[in-house]
PDB file of C-alpha atoms in Angstrom:
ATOM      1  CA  UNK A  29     -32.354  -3.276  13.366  1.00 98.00           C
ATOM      2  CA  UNK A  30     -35.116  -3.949  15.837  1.00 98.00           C
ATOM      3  CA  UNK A  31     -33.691  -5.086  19.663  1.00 96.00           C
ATOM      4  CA  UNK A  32     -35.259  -8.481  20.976  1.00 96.00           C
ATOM      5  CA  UNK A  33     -33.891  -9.079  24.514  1.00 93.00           C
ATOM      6  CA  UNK A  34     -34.677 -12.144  25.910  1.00 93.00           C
ATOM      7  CA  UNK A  35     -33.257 -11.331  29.229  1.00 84.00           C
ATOM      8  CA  UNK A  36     -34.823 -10.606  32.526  1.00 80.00           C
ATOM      9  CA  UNK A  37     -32.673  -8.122  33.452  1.00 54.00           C
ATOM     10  CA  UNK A  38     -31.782  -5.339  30.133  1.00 52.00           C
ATOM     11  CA  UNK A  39     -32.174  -1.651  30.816  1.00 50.00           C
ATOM     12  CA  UNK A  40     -34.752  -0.819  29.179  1.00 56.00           C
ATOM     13  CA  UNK A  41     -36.871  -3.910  28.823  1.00 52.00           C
ATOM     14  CA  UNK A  42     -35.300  -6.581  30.591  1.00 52.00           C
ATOM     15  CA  UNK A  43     -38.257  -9.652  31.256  1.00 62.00           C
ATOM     16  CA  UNK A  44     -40.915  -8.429  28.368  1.00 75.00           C
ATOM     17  CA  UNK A  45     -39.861 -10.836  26.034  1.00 79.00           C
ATOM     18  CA  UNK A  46     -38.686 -13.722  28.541  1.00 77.00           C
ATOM     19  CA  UNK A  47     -40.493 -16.007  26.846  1.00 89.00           C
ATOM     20  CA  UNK A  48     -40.787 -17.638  23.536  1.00 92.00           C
ATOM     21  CA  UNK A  49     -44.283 -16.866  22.808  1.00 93.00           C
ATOM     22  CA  UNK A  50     -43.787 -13.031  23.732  1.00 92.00           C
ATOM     23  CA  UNK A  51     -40.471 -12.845  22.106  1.00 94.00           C
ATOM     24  CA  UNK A  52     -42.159 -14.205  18.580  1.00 95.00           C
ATOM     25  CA  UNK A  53     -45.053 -11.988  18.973  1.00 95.00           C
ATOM     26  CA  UNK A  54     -42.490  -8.884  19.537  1.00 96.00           C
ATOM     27  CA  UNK A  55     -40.340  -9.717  16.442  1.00 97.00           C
ATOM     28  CA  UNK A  56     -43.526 -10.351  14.447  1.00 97.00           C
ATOM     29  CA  UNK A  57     -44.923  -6.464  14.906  1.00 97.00           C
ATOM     30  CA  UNK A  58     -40.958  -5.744  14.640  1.00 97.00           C
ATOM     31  CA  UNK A  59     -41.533  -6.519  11.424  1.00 97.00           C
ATOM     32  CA  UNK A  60     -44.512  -5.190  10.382  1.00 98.00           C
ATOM     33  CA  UNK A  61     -43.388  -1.904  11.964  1.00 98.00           C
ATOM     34  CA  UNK A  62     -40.322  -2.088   8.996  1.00 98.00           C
ATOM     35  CA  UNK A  63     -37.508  -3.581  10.779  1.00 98.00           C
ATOM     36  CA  UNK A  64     -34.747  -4.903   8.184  1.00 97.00           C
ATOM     37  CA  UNK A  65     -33.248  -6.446  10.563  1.00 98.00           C
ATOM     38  CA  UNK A  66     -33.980  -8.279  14.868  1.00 98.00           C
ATOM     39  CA  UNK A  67     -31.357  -8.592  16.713  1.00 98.00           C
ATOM     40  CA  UNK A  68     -31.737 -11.474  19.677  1.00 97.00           C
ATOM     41  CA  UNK A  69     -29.742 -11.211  22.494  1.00 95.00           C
ATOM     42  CA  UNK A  70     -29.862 -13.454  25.576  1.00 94.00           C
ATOM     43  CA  UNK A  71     -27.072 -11.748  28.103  1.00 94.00           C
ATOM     44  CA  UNK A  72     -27.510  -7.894  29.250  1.00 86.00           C
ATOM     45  CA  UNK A  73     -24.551  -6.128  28.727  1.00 85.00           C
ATOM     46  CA  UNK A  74     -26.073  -2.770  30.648  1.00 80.00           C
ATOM     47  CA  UNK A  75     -23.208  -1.583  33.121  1.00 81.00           C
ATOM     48  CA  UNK A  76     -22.814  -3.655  36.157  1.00 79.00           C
ATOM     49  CA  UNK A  77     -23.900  -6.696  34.439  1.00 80.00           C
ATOM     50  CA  UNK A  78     -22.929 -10.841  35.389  1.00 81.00           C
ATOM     51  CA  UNK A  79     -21.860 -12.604  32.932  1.00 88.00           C
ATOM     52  CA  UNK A  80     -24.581 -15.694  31.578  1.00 92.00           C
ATOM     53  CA  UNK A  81     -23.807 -18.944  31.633  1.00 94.00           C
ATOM     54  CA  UNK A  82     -23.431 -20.375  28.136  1.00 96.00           C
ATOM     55  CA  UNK A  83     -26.277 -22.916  29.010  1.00 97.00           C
ATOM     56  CA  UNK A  84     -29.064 -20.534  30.324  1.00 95.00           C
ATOM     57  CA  UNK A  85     -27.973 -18.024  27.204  1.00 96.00           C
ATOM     58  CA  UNK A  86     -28.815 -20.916  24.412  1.00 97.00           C
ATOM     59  CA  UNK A  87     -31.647 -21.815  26.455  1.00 95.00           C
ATOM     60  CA  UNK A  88     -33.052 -18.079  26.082  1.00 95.00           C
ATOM     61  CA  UNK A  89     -32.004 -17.673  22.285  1.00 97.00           C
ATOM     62  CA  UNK A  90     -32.218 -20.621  20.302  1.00 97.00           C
ATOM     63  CA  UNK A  91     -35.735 -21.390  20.563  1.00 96.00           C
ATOM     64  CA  UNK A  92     -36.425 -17.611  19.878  1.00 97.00           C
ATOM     65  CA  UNK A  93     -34.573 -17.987  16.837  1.00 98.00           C
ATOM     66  CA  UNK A  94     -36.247 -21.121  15.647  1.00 97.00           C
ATOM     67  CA  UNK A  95     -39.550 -19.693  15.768  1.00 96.00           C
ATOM     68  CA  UNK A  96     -38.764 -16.342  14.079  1.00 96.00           C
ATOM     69  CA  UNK A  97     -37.067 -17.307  11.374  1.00 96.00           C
ATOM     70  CA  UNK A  98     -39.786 -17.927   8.937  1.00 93.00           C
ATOM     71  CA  UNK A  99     -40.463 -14.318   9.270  1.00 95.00           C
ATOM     72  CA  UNK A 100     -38.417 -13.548   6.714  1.00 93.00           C
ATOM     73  CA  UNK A 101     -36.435 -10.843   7.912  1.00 96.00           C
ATOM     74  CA  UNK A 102     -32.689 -11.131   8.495  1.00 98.00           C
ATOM     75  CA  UNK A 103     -31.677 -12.449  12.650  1.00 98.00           C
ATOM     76  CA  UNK A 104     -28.309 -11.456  14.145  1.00 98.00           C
ATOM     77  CA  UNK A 105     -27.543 -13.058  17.744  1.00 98.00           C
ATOM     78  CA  UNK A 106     -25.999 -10.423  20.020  1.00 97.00           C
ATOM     79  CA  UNK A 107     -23.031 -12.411  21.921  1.00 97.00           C
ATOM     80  CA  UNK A 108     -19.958 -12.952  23.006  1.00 97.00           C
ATOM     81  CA  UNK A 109     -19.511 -16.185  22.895  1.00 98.00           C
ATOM     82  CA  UNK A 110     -19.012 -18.744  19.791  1.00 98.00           C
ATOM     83  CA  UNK A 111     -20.653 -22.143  21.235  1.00 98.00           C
ATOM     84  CA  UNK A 112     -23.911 -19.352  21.461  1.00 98.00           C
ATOM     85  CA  UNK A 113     -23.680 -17.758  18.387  1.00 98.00           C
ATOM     86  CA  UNK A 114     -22.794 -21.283  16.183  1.00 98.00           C
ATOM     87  CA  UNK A 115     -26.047 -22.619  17.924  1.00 98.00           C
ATOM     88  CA  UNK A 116     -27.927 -19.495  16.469  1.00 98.00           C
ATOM     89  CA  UNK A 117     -26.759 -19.612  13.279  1.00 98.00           C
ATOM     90  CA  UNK A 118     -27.742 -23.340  12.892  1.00 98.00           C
ATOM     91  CA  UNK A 119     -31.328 -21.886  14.347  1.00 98.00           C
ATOM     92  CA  UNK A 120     -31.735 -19.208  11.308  1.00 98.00           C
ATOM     93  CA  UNK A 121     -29.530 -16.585  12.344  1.00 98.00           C
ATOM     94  CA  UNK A 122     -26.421 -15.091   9.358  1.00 98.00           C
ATOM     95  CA  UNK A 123     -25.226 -12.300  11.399  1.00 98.00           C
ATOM     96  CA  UNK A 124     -23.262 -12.185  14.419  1.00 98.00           C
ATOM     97  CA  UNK A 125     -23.579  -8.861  16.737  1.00 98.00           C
ATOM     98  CA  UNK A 126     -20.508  -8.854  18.930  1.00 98.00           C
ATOM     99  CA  UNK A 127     -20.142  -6.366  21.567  1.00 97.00           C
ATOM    100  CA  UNK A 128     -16.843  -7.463  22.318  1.00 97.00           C
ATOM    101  CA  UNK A 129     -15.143  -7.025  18.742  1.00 98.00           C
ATOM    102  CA  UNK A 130     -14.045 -10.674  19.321  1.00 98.00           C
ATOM    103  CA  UNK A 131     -11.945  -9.904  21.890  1.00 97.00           C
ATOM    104  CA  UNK A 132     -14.082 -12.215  24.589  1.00 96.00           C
ATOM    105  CA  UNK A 133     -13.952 -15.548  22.902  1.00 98.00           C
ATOM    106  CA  UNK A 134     -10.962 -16.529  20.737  1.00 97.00           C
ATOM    107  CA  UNK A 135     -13.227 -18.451  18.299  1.00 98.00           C
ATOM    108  CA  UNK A 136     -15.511 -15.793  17.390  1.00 98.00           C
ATOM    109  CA  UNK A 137     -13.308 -14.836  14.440  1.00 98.00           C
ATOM    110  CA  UNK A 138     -12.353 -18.121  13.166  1.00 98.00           C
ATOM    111  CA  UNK A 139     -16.581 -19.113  13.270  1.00 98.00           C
ATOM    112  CA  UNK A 140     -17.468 -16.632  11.154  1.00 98.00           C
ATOM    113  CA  UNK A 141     -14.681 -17.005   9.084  1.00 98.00           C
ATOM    114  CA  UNK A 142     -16.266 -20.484   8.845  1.00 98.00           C
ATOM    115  CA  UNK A 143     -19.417 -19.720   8.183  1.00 98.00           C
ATOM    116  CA  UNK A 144     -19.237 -17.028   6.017  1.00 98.00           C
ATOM    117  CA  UNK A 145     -21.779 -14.438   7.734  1.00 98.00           C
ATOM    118  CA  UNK A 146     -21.540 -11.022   8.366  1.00 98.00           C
ATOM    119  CA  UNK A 147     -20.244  -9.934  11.899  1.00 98.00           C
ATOM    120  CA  UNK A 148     -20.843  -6.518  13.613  1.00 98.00           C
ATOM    121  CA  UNK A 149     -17.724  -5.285  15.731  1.00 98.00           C
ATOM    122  CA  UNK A 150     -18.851  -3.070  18.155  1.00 98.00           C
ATOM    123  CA  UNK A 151     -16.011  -0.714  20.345  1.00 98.00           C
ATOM    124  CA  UNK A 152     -15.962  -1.574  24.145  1.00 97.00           C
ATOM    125  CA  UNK A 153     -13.339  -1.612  26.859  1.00 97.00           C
ATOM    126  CA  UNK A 154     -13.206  -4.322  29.324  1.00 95.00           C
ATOM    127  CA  UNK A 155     -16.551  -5.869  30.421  1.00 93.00           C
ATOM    128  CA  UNK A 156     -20.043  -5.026  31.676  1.00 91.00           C
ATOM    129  CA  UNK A 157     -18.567  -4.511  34.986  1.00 92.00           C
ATOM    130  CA  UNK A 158     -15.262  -2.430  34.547  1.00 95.00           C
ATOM    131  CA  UNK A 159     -15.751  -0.479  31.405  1.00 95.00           C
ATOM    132  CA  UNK A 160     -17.420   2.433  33.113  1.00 94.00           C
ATOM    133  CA  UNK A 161     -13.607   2.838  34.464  1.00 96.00           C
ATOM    134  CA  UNK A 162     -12.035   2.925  31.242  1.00 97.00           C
ATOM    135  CA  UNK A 163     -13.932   6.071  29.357  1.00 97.00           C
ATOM    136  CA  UNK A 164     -10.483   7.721  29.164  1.00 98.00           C
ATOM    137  CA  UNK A 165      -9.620   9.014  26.061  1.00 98.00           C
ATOM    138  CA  UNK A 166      -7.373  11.384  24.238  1.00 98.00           C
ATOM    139  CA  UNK A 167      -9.881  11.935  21.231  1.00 98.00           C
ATOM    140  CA  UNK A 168     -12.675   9.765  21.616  1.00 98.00           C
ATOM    141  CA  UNK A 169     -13.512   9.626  18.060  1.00 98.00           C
ATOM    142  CA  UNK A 170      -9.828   8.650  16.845  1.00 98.00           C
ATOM    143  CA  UNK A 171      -9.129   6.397  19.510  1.00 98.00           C
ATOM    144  CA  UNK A 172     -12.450   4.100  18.973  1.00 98.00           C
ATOM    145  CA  UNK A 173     -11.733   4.208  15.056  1.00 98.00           C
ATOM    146  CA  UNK A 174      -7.974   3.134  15.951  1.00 98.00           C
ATOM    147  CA  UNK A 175      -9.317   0.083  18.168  1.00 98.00           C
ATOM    148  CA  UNK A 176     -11.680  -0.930  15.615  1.00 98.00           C
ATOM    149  CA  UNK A 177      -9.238  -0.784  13.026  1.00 98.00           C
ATOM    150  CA  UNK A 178      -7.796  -3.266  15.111  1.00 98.00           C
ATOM    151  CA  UNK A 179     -10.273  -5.052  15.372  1.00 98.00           C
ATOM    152  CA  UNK A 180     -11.249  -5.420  11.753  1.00 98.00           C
ATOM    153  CA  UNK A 181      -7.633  -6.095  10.736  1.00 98.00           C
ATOM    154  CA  UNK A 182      -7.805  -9.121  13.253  1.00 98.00           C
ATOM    155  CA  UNK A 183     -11.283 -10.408  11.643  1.00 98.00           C
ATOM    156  CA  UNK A 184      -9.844 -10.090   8.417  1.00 98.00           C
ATOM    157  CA  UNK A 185      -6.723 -12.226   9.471  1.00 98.00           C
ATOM    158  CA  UNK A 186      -8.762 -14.677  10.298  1.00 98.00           C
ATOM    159  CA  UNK A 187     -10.868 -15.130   6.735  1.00 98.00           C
ATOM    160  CA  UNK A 188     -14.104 -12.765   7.792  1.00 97.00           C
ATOM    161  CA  UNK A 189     -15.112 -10.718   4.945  1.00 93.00           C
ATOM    162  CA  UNK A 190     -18.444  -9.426   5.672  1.00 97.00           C
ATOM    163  CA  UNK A 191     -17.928  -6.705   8.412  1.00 98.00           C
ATOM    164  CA  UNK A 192     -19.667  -4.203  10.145  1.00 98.00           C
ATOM    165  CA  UNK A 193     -19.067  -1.808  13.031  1.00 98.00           C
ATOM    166  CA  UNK A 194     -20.588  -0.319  15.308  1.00 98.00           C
ATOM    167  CA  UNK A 195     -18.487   2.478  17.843  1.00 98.00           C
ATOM    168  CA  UNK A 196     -20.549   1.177  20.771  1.00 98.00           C
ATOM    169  CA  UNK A 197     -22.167   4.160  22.608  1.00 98.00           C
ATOM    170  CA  UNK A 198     -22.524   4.113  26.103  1.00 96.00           C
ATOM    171  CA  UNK A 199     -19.824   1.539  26.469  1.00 96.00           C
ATOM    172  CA  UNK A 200     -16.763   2.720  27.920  1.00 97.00           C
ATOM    173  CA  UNK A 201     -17.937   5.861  27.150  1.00 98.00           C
ATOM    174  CA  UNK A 202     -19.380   9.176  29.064  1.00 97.00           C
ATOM    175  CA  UNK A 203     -22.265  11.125  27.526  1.00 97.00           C
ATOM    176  CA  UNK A 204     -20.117  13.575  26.268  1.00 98.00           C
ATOM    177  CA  UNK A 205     -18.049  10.810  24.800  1.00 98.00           C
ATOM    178  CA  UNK A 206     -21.351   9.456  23.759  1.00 98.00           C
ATOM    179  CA  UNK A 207     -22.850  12.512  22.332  1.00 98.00           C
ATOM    180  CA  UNK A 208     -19.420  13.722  20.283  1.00 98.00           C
ATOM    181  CA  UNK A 209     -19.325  10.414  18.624  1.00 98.00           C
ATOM    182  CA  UNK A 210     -22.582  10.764  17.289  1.00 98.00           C
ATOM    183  CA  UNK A 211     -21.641  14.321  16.638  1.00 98.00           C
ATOM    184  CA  UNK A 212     -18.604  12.873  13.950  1.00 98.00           C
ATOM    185  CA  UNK A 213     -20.360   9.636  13.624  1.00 98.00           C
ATOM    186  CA  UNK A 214     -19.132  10.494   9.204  1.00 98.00           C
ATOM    187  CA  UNK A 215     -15.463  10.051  10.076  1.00 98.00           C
ATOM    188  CA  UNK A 216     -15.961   5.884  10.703  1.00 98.00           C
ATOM    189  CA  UNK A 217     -16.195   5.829   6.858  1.00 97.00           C
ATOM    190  CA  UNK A 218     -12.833   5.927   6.774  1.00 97.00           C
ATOM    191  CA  UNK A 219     -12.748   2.243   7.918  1.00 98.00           C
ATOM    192  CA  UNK A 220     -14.628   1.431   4.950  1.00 98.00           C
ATOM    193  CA  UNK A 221     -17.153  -1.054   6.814  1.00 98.00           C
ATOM    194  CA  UNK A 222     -20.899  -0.504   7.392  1.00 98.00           C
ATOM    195  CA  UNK A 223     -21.518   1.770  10.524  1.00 98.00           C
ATOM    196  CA  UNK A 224     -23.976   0.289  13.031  1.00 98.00           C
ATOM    197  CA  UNK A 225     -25.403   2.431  16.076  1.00 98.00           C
ATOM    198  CA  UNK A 226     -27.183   1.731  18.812  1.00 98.00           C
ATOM    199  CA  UNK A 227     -28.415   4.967  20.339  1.00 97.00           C
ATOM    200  CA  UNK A 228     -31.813   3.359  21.751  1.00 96.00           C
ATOM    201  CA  UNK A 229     -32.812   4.280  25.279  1.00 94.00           C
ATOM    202  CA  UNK A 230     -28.709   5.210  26.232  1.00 94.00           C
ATOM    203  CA  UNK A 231     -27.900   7.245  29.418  1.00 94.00           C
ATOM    204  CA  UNK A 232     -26.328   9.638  27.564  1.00 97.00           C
ATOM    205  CA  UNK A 233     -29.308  10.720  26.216  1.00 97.00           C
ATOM    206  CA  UNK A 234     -30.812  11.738  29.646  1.00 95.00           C
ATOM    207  CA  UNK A 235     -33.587  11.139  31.457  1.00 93.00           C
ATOM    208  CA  UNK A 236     -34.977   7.551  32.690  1.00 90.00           C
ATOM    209  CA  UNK A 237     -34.934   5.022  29.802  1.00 85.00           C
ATOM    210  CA  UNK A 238     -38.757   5.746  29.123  1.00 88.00           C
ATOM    211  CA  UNK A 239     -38.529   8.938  28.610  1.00 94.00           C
ATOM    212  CA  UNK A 240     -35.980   9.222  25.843  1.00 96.00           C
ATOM    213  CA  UNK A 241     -38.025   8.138  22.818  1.00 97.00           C
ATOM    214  CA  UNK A 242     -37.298  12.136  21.535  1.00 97.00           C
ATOM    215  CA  UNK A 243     -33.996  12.148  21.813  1.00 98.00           C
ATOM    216  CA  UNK A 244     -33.417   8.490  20.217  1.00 98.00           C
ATOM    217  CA  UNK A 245     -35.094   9.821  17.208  1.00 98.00           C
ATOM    218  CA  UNK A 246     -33.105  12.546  16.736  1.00 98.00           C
ATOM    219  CA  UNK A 247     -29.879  10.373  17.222  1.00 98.00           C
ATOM    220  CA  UNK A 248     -32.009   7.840  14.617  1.00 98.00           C
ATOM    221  CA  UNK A 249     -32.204  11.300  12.218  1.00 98.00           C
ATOM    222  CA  UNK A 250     -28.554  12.437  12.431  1.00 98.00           C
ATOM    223  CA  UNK A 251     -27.465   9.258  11.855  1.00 98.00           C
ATOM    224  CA  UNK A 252     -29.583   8.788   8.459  1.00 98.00           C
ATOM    225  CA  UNK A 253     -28.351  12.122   7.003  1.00 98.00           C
ATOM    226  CA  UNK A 254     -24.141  11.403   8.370  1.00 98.00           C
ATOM    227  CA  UNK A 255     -23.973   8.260   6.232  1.00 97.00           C
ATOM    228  CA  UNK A 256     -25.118   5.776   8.945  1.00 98.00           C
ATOM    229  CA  UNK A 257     -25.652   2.071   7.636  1.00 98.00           C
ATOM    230  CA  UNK A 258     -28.074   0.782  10.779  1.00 98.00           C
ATOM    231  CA  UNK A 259     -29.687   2.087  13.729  1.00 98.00           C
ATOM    232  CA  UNK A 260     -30.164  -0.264  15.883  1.00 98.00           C
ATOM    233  CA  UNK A 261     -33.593   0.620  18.371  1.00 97.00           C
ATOM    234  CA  UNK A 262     -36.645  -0.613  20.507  1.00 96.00           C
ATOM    235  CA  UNK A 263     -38.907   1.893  18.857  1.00 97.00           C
ATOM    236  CA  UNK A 264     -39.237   0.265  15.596  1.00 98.00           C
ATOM    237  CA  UNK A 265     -41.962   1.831  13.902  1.00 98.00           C
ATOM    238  CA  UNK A 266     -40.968   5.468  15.142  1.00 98.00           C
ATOM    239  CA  UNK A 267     -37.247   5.073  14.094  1.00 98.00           C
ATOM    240  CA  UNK A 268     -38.881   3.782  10.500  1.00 98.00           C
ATOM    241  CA  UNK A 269     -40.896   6.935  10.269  1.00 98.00           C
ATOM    242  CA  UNK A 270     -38.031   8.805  10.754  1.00 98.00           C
ATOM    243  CA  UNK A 271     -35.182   7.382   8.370  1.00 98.00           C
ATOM    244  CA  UNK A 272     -37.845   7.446   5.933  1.00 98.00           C
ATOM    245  CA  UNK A 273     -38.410  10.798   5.871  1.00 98.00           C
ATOM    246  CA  UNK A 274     -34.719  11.896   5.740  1.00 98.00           C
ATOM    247  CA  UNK A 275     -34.348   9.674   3.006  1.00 97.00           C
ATOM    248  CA  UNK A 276     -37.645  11.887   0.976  1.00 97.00           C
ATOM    249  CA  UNK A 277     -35.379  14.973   2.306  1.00 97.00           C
ATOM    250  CA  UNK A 278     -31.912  13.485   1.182  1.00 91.00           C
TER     251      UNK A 278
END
C-alpha cells in the first residue's frame, strides 16, 4: 500500500503532493514501483495534529481520486469521517482506511455496510492531540487485539463484512510499545482479519523521518515472513524489493 498525502502538513512529506498534478504523477510511479494498493489521505493525523474541516479535506481528495483511478490499481481514502470517505468512493475509491476504528464518526460503519467495501480498522486512543497521553498499557499486544476485537465486532453489527486491521503503530503507542508489537505482530491472526501495518518513517524507529528508510525495511521484512497482509509505506519500490525477496526465501 503506497501513502499519497495530500496534506501540507504530514510528517514525513506533508506539501509534496499538495496538488493534483503532483499527487497523480506520485501515484502513477507508485504504481510502476509495484504498489497493490495507494492510499489518499487529506488530514495528518501525526501527533499534535488539528482536525480538517470536512470541506478543505474533499477539496484535497476527491479530485486526487478522480484522476487516479484509471490507473488501475485499487484506492483506499484514509479518514475519519463518512461525508469524506462516501465522496471518495463515488470518485473510484472501494476501501476505506480508518484510523479511528469508526469510533470518530457514527456513520462510518453503517456506509460501508452500505456500500459493501472493505474497511481497514486501525487501533488508536483518543485523537491526534491526546493520544500521546494514553500509551498506557498492561500488555500492549493483548490490549490492542482486545480493542480491535471490539472494534470488528461493532463493524460486523452493523453489516461490514470485508475487514481489515491494522494495530496502528505510533498511535497511542511508545517505541517500545511500537517495536514489541511488531515484535508479536503473528498473534493478530487470532482476529481472523487481514493485518495492515504502517511502519513507514515512525518515531519509533529513530532518527529524523529521512533517515529511517533501513529500519522501515526491516519492519517491511519481518512483517512479510510473521504473516503480515499489507505494509503500508512511502518507499514503494524499496518495500517491493523487499517482500519480494522474502517471498523467493519463504
Amino acid at each position: 500500500m503506497g501513502v499519497l498525502n495530500v496534506t501540507p502538513d504530514s510528517f514525513s512529506d506533508g506539501g509534496r503532493y499538495a496538488s493534483v498534478r503532483a499527487a497523480t504523477d506520485r501515484a502513477r510511479r507508485m504504481v510502476d514501483e509495484g504498489a497493490d494498493l495507494i492510499d489518499v489521505g487529506g488530514e495528518s493525523t501525526r501527533p499534535g495534529a488539528a482536525d480538517v474541516a470536512v470541506d478543505e479535506e474533499l477539496a484535497r481528495t476527491v479530485p486526487v481520486i478522480e484522476q487516479i483511478s484509471s490507473l488501475g490499481v485499487t484506492i483506499s481514502i484514509d479518514t475519519r469521517k463518512a461525508t469524506v470517505a462516501k465522496a471518495a468512493l463515488d470518485a473510484g475509491a472501494s476501501i476505506v482506511n480508518d484510523v479511528s476504528a469508526g469510533t470518530y464518526d457514527d456513520a462510518m460503519l453503517p456506509l460501508v455496510a452500505d456500500r459493501g467495501v472493505g474497511v481497514v480498522l486501525m487501533h488508536m486512543r483518543g485523537d491526534p492531540r491526546t493520544m500521546d497521553s494514553l500509551a498506557t498499557y498492561d500488555d500492549v499486544v493483548a490490549d490492542v487485539r482486545a480493542e480491535l476485537a471490539e472494534r470488528i465486532q461493532a463493524a460486523r453489527a452493523s453489516g461490514a463484512s470485508s475487514i481489515s486491521i491494522d494495530p496502528g503503530l505510533g498511535f497511542a503507542k511508545t517505541a517500545d510499545q511500537s517495536t514489541e508489537l511488531v515484535r508479536r505482530i503473528g498473534e493478530f491472526a487470532s482476529l481472523d482479519c487481514p493485518v495492515v501495518v504502517g511502519p513507514s518513517r515512525k518515531r519509533f524507529i529513530g532518527g529524523e523521518p529521512g533517515e529511517r528508510l533501513e529500519g522501515t525495511l526491516a519492519v517491511v521484512a519481518w512483517c512479510a515472513m510473521h504473516g503480515v497482509d499489507v505494509v503500508r509505506v512511502h518507499d514503494v519500490l524499496q518495500a517491493r524489493r523487499v517482500v519480494d525477496m522474502v517471498g523467493r526465501l519463504s
